[in-house]
Amino acid sequence: MPAPEPFDLRLVASRPLAPSVRALRFDRVDGRPIAFDPGQWLNLVLPLPAGELRRAYSIASAPDGTSTIEIAVTLVAGGAGSAHLHALREGEVLRAIGPQGFFTRAADDVAPALLVGTGTGITPLRSMLAAATGAASTSPIWVLFGARREADVIYRGELEALARERPNVRYEITLSQPSAAWAGRRGYVQAHVPELVAGLRAAGAPAEPHVYVCGLERMVKAVRATCRGDLGLDRRNVHAERYD
Ligand SMILES: Cc1cc2nc3c(=O)[nH]c(=O)nc-3n(C[C@H](O)[C@H](O)[C@H](O)COP(=O)(O)OP(=O)(O)OC[C@H]3O[C@@H](n4cnc5c(N)ncnc54)[C@H](O)[C@@H]3O)c2cc1C
């Protein structure tokens, strides 16, 4: 496999998605299209005073043949890389290396899929979902998103709209620290995976569902253990990406 290619990205827009999350849109400076598979990530080279830092960010947008991509960055306490990106101003240029990664789902994949993400772990899943939608896929794609509070739910409006418009798309949110007013699912994502996999098994039969899980290690491990253990999913049907 050839080494990933370096190229320059210019920040064209930065907007808050949640109290500690910003979405950043970049244009490739040379104007060439950015080719990648839904689910892949880029290494961003961050020029900090103390030296150069490289940090990986999943591409949140779908490959659409343009020179624009979006990422979403969680501001990590004491984290130099995420702080630099949150402070980046429009017009500033960064070096990117990529695309990279094997946590991918083809836009025309017909297998039923459960996409499980917490925090900015939703971003590669958003890319997969947008790519499948763009390819007019009718295979069941269900999204389970976990956050602490309602304010931390990112991309909610667009995912709810997609689920309303497309019978094959379902979008579920679970909150681990909900307010008393929250009427939706509660607790960690792993508690809701068995019910959704069972639903997909019924909806997508005879094909077994694939589960794509992305976020921090503890959650990824727990979801993987549930899928491989109690639910008896084959190793090849469980795809995972860890951020830490
Ligand atoms: C393949 C891959 C894709 C990634 N994609 C994204 C992405 O799309 N968006 C994103 O925000 N981050 C993503 N990350 C994490 C990102 O690369 C950095 O680790 C993160 O921004 C923290 O960097 P930092 O320099 O600010 O903090 P550091 O000082 O490097 O890290 C401090 C600690 O923060 C923890 N951490 C890392 N990421 C998170 C997070 N998202 N939430 C809470 N704690 C975290 C780590 O355990 C680390 O020990 C990805 C990581 C990998 C490996």
GROMACS .gro file of C-alpha atoms and ligand atoms in nm:
model
  297
    1MET     CA    1   0.000   0.000   0.000
    2PRO     CA    2   0.146   0.343  -0.095
    3ALA     CA    3   0.242   0.587   0.185
    4PRO     CA    4  -0.036   0.836   0.260
    5GLU     CA    5   0.002   1.159   0.072
    6PRO     CA    6   0.068   1.496   0.245
    7PHE     CA    7  -0.132   1.798   0.130
    8ASP     CA    8  -0.232   2.140   0.265
    9LEU     CA    9  -0.574   2.229   0.401
   10ARG     CA   10  -0.709   2.581   0.459
   11LEU     CA   11  -0.969   2.635   0.730
   12VAL     CA   12  -1.279   2.788   0.570
   13ALA     CA   13  -1.529   2.762   0.858
   14SER     CA   14  -1.531   2.678   1.228
   15ARG     CA   15  -1.853   2.647   1.425
   16PRO     CA   16  -1.955   2.512   1.765
   17LEU     CA   17  -2.153   2.184   1.766
   18ALA     CA   18  -2.165   2.144   2.147
   19PRO     CA   19  -2.002   2.317   2.446
   20SER     CA   20  -1.671   2.132   2.392
   21VAL     CA   21  -1.695   2.038   2.024
   22ARG     CA   22  -1.622   2.243   1.711
   23ALA     CA   23  -1.681   2.145   1.350
   24LEU     CA   24  -1.401   2.258   1.119
   25ARG     CA   25  -1.439   2.274   0.741
   26PHE     CA   26  -1.125   2.270   0.532
   27ASP     CA   27  -1.054   2.320   0.162
   28ARG     CA   28  -0.760   2.152  -0.004
   29VAL     CA   29  -0.528   2.440  -0.099
   30ASP     CA   30  -0.434   2.298  -0.441
   31GLY     CA   31  -0.804   2.259  -0.524
   32ARG     CA   32  -0.775   1.885  -0.599
   33PRO     CA   33  -1.055   1.653  -0.481
   34ILE     CA   34  -0.994   1.473  -0.151
   35ALA     CA   35  -1.040   1.102  -0.217
   36PHE     CA   36  -1.113   0.877   0.081
   37ASP     CA   37  -1.336   0.593   0.195
   38PRO     CA   38  -1.620   0.671   0.440
   39GLY     CA   39  -1.478   0.614   0.790
   40GLN     CA   40  -1.116   0.708   0.718
   41TRP     CA   41  -0.911   0.971   0.903
   42LEU     CA   42  -0.637   1.227   0.839
   43ASN     CA   43  -0.328   1.306   1.041
   44LEU     CA   44  -0.310   1.682   1.094
   45VAL     CA   45   0.033   1.836   1.150
   46LEU     CA   46  -0.006   2.107   1.415
   47PRO     CA   47   0.273   2.368   1.441
   48LEU     CA   48   0.287   2.438   1.815
   49PRO     CA   49   0.547   2.663   1.982
   50ALA     CA   50   0.695   2.359   2.160
   51GLY     CA   51   0.725   2.169   1.831
   52GLU     CA   52   0.521   1.990   1.570
   53LEU     CA   53   0.234   1.768   1.688
   54ARG     CA   54   0.049   1.511   1.480
   55ARG     CA   55  -0.308   1.420   1.568
   56ALA     CA   56  -0.560   1.195   1.390
   57TYR     CA   57  -0.911   1.318   1.303
   58SER     CA   58  -1.186   1.117   1.136
   59ILE     CA   59  -1.344   1.277   0.832
   60ALA     CA   60  -1.702   1.366   0.923
   61SER     CA   61  -1.821   1.439   0.569
   62ALA     CA   62  -1.882   1.191   0.289
   63PRO     CA   63  -1.647   1.163  -0.008
   64ASP     CA   64  -1.822   1.380  -0.269
   65GLY     CA   65  -1.549   1.446  -0.525
   66THR     CA   66  -1.482   1.798  -0.394
   67SER     CA   67  -1.178   1.951  -0.223
   68THR     CA   68  -1.374   2.017   0.101
   69ILE     CA   69  -1.392   1.804   0.415
   70GLU     CA   70  -1.530   1.849   0.766
   71ILE     CA   71  -1.394   1.722   1.096
   72ALA     CA   72  -1.531   1.763   1.451
   73VAL     CA   73  -1.289   1.812   1.739
   74THR     CA   74  -1.354   1.758   2.111
   75LEU     CA   75  -1.162   2.000   2.331
   76VAL     CA   76  -0.972   1.768   2.565
   77ALA     CA   77  -0.871   1.916   2.905
   78GLY     CA   78  -0.499   1.995   2.890
   79GLY     CA   79  -0.480   1.872   2.529
   80ALA     CA   80  -0.249   2.086   2.315
   81GLY     CA   81  -0.367   1.949   1.980
   82SER     CA   82  -0.740   1.993   2.032
   83ALA     CA   83  -0.685   2.339   2.189
   84HIS     CA   84  -0.485   2.447   1.882
   85LEU     CA   85  -0.764   2.332   1.650
   86HIS     CA   86  -1.034   2.502   1.856
   87ALA     CA   87  -0.838   2.830   1.833
   88LEU     CA   88  -0.755   2.796   1.461
   89ARG     CA   89  -0.874   3.094   1.258
   90GLU     CA   90  -1.034   3.089   0.915
   91GLY     CA   91  -0.770   3.119   0.644
   92GLU     CA   92  -0.500   2.936   0.842
   93VAL     CA   93  -0.333   2.644   0.664
   94LEU     CA   94  -0.236   2.305   0.808
   95ARG     CA   95  -0.054   2.008   0.657
   96ALA     CA   96  -0.260   1.687   0.640
   97ILE     CA   97  -0.138   1.332   0.579
   98GLY     CA   98  -0.381   1.071   0.461
   99PRO     CA   99  -0.637   0.939   0.418
  100GLN     CA  100  -0.565   0.646   0.648
  101GLY     CA  101  -0.748   0.367   0.829
  102PHE     CA  102  -0.945   0.048   0.771
  103PHE     CA  103  -1.258   0.139   0.968
  104THR     CA  104  -1.462   0.184   0.653
  105ARG     CA  105  -1.798   0.096   0.503
  106ALA     CA  106  -1.859   0.114   0.130
  107ALA     CA  107  -2.146   0.341   0.021
  108ASP     CA  108  -2.311   0.051  -0.166
  109ASP     CA  109  -2.268  -0.208   0.113
  110VAL     CA  110  -2.598  -0.398   0.136
  111ALA     CA  111  -2.546  -0.555   0.480
  112PRO     CA  112  -2.764  -0.409   0.759
  113ALA     CA  113  -2.553  -0.191   0.986
  114LEU     CA  114  -2.565  -0.056   1.340
  115LEU     CA  115  -2.341   0.250   1.380
  116VAL     CA  116  -2.251   0.314   1.745
  117GLY     CA  117  -2.067   0.631   1.845
  118THR     CA  118  -2.009   0.848   2.149
  119GLY     CA  119  -1.896   1.211   2.134
  120THR     CA  120  -1.696   1.290   1.821
  121GLY     CA  121  -1.689   0.914   1.759
  122ILE     CA  122  -2.002   0.983   1.556
  123THR     CA  123  -1.796   1.154   1.282
  124PRO     CA  124  -1.675   0.856   1.075
  125LEU     CA  125  -2.025   0.707   1.115
  126ARG     CA  126  -2.178   1.030   0.981
  127SER     CA  127  -1.950   0.993   0.678
  128MET     CA  128  -2.062   0.631   0.628
  129LEU     CA  129  -2.429   0.725   0.661
  130ALA     CA  130  -2.401   1.024   0.426
  131ALA     CA  131  -2.218   0.813   0.168
  132ALA     CA  132  -2.485   0.540   0.184
  133THR     CA  133  -2.762   0.798   0.156
  134GLY     CA  134  -2.584   0.962  -0.137
  135ALA     CA  135  -2.572   0.623  -0.308
  136ALA     CA  136  -2.950   0.584  -0.248
  137SER     CA  137  -2.891   0.275  -0.032
  138THR     CA  138  -3.208   0.117   0.106
  139SER     CA  139  -3.027  -0.127   0.341
  140PRO     CA  140  -3.108  -0.075   0.709
  141ILE     CA  141  -2.859   0.166   0.872
  142TRP     CA  142  -2.931   0.240   1.234
  143VAL     CA  143  -2.736   0.491   1.441
  144LEU     CA  144  -2.696   0.477   1.820
  145PHE     CA  145  -2.535   0.787   1.966
  146GLY     CA  146  -2.427   0.828   2.326
  147ALA     CA  147  -2.344   1.145   2.519
  148ARG     CA  148  -2.362   1.268   2.875
  149ARG     CA  149  -2.616   1.546   2.837
  150GLU     CA  150  -2.855   1.668   2.570
  151ALA     CA  151  -2.629   1.968   2.501
  152ASP     CA  152  -2.350   1.727   2.401
  153VAL     CA  153  -2.552   1.564   2.121
  154ILE     CA  154  -2.390   1.667   1.792
  155TYR     CA  155  -2.537   1.659   1.440
  156ARG     CA  156  -2.878   1.588   1.598
  157GLY     CA  157  -3.097   1.794   1.364
  158GLU     CA  158  -2.961   1.648   1.045
  159LEU     CA  159  -2.962   1.288   1.172
  160GLU     CA  160  -3.321   1.323   1.296
  161ALA     CA  161  -3.420   1.466   0.958
  162LEU     CA  162  -3.252   1.179   0.775
  163ALA     CA  163  -3.432   0.923   0.993
  164ARG     CA  164  -3.765   1.096   0.920
  165GLU     CA  165  -3.701   1.098   0.545
  166ARG     CA  166  -3.554   0.749   0.500
  167PRO     CA  167  -3.739   0.437   0.619
  168ASN     CA  168  -3.409   0.243   0.628
  169VAL     CA  169  -3.244   0.494   0.866
  170ARG     CA  170  -3.310   0.491   1.240
  171TYR     CA  171  -3.147   0.730   1.488
  172GLU     CA  172  -3.136   0.668   1.862
  173ILE     CA  173  -2.980   0.882   2.135
  174THR     CA  174  -2.893   0.765   2.483
  175LEU     CA  175  -2.777   0.998   2.761
  176SER     CA  176  -2.568   0.887   3.059
  177GLN     CA  177  -2.641   1.200   3.265
  178PRO     CA  178  -2.981   1.317   3.139
  179SER     CA  179  -3.191   1.591   3.294
  180ALA     CA  180  -3.515   1.487   3.462
  181ALA     CA  181  -3.701   1.615   3.155
  182TRP     CA  182  -3.527   1.374   2.913
  183ALA     CA  183  -3.778   1.119   2.789
  184GLY     CA  184  -3.542   0.920   2.566
  185ARG     CA  185  -3.300   0.635   2.626
  186ARG     CA  186  -3.074   0.647   2.929
  187GLY     CA  187  -2.742   0.493   3.022
  188TYR     CA  188  -2.442   0.381   2.820
  189VAL     CA  189  -2.467   0.279   2.454
  190GLN     CA  190  -2.368  -0.082   2.529
  191ALA     CA  191  -2.691  -0.132   2.726
  192HIS     CA  192  -2.897  -0.060   2.411
  193VAL     CA  193  -2.694  -0.256   2.157
  194PRO     CA  194  -2.862  -0.598   2.214
  195GLU     CA  195  -3.213  -0.463   2.145
  196LEU     CA  196  -3.099  -0.283   1.829
  197VAL     CA  197  -2.900  -0.578   1.694
  198ALA     CA  198  -3.206  -0.799   1.753
  199GLY     CA  199  -3.419  -0.547   1.565
  200LEU     CA  200  -3.173  -0.538   1.276
  201ARG     CA  201  -3.158  -0.917   1.267
  202ALA     CA  202  -3.534  -0.915   1.218
  203ALA     CA  203  -3.528  -0.628   0.965
  204GLY     CA  204  -3.227  -0.741   0.763
  205ALA     CA  205  -3.273  -1.120   0.768
  206PRO     CA  206  -3.116  -1.337   0.641
  207ALA     CA  207  -2.801  -1.117   0.636
  208GLU     CA  208  -2.633  -1.076   0.976
  209PRO     CA  209  -2.585  -0.712   1.082
  210HIS     CA  210  -2.247  -0.543   1.094
  211VAL     CA  211  -2.171  -0.322   1.393
  212TYR     CA  212  -1.940  -0.020   1.354
  213VAL     CA  213  -1.831   0.131   1.685
  214CYS     CA  214  -1.620   0.444   1.738
  215GLY     CA  215  -1.517   0.645   2.044
  216LEU     CA  216  -1.308   0.606   2.356
  217GLU     CA  217  -1.152   0.272   2.444
  218ARG     CA  218  -1.372   0.178   2.740
  219MET     CA  219  -1.693   0.210   2.540
  220VAL     CA  220  -1.548   0.043   2.230
  221LYS     CA  221  -1.430  -0.254   2.437
  222ALA     CA  222  -1.768  -0.289   2.609
  223VAL     CA  223  -1.965  -0.278   2.282
  224ARG     CA  224  -1.728  -0.520   2.115
  225ALA     CA  225  -1.757  -0.764   2.408
  226THR     CA  226  -2.138  -0.748   2.395
  227CYS     CA  227  -2.143  -0.807   2.019
  228ARG     CA  228  -1.894  -1.094   2.021
  229GLY     CA  229  -2.017  -1.248   2.348
  230ASP     CA  230  -2.389  -1.235   2.423
  231LEU     CA  231  -2.494  -1.149   2.067
  232GLY     CA  232  -2.263  -1.401   1.901
  233LEU     CA  233  -2.169  -1.177   1.609
  234ASP     CA  234  -1.880  -1.298   1.398
  235ARG     CA  235  -1.548  -1.114   1.439
  236ARG     CA  236  -1.573  -0.996   1.077
  237ASN     CA  237  -1.906  -0.825   1.153
  238VAL     CA  238  -1.770  -0.605   1.432
  239HIS     CA  239  -1.565  -0.303   1.324
  240ALA     CA  240  -1.404  -0.069   1.575
  241GLU     CA  241  -1.209   0.259   1.587
  242ARG     CA  242  -1.060   0.392   1.912
  243TYR     CA  243  -0.969   0.754   1.977
  244ASP     CA  244  -0.751   0.696   2.287
  245LIG     C1  245  -0.797   0.713   1.433
  245LIG     C2  246  -0.827   0.830   1.524
  245LIG     C3  247  -0.925   0.920   1.488
  245LIG     C4  248  -0.956   1.027   1.573
  245LIG     N1  249  -1.055   1.112   1.536
  245LIG     C5  250  -1.090   1.213   1.620
  245LIG     C6  251  -1.198   1.300   1.587
  245LIG     O1  252  -1.261   1.288   1.479
  245LIG     N2  253  -1.229   1.398   1.675
  245LIG     C7  254  -1.163   1.414   1.795
  245LIG     O2  255  -1.196   1.507   1.870
  245LIG     N3  256  -1.061   1.332   1.828
  245LIG     C8  257  -1.022   1.234   1.743
  245LIG     N4  258  -0.917   1.153   1.776
  245LIG     C9  259  -0.835   1.188   1.895
  245LIG    C10  260  -0.728   1.291   1.854
  245LIG     O3  261  -0.636   1.231   1.766
  245LIG    C11  262  -0.649   1.344   1.972
  245LIG     O4  263  -0.603   1.237   2.049
  245LIG    C12  264  -0.732   1.435   2.059
  245LIG     O5  265  -0.773   1.551   1.985
  245LIG    C13  266  -0.653   1.479   2.184
  245LIG     O6  267  -0.535   1.541   2.141
  245LIG     P1  268  -0.469   1.656   2.231
  245LIG     O7  269  -0.334   1.688   2.174
  245LIG     O8  270  -0.565   1.768   2.249
  245LIG     O9  271  -0.456   1.590   2.372
  245LIG     P2  272  -0.350   1.484   2.426
  245LIG    O10  273  -0.264   1.551   2.525
  245LIG    O11  274  -0.282   1.417   2.312
  245LIG    O12  275  -0.449   1.379   2.488
  245LIG    C14  276  -0.495   1.387   2.617
  245LIG    C15  277  -0.582   1.262   2.644
  245LIG    O13  278  -0.711   1.281   2.586
  245LIG    C16  279  -0.769   1.156   2.556
  245LIG     N5  280  -0.856   1.176   2.436
  245LIG    C17  281  -0.825   1.165   2.305
  245LIG     N6  282  -0.933   1.193   2.228
  245LIG    C18  283  -1.034   1.223   2.313
  245LIG    C19  284  -1.168   1.259   2.292
  245LIG     N7  285  -1.221   1.269   2.168
  245LIG     N8  286  -1.244   1.283   2.403
  245LIG    C20  287  -1.192   1.273   2.528
  245LIG     N9  288  -1.064   1.236   2.552
  245LIG    C21  289  -0.986   1.212   2.447
  245LIG    C22  290  -0.655   1.062   2.532
  245LIG    O14  291  -0.679   0.949   2.611
  245LIG    C23  292  -0.530   1.133   2.584
  245LIG    O15  293  -0.471   1.055   2.682
  245LIG    C24  294  -0.885   1.045   1.695
  245LIG    C25  295  -0.784   0.953   1.730
  245LIG    C26  296  -0.757   0.847   1.647
  245LIG    C27  297  -0.650   0.750   1.687
   0.00000   0.00000   0.00000
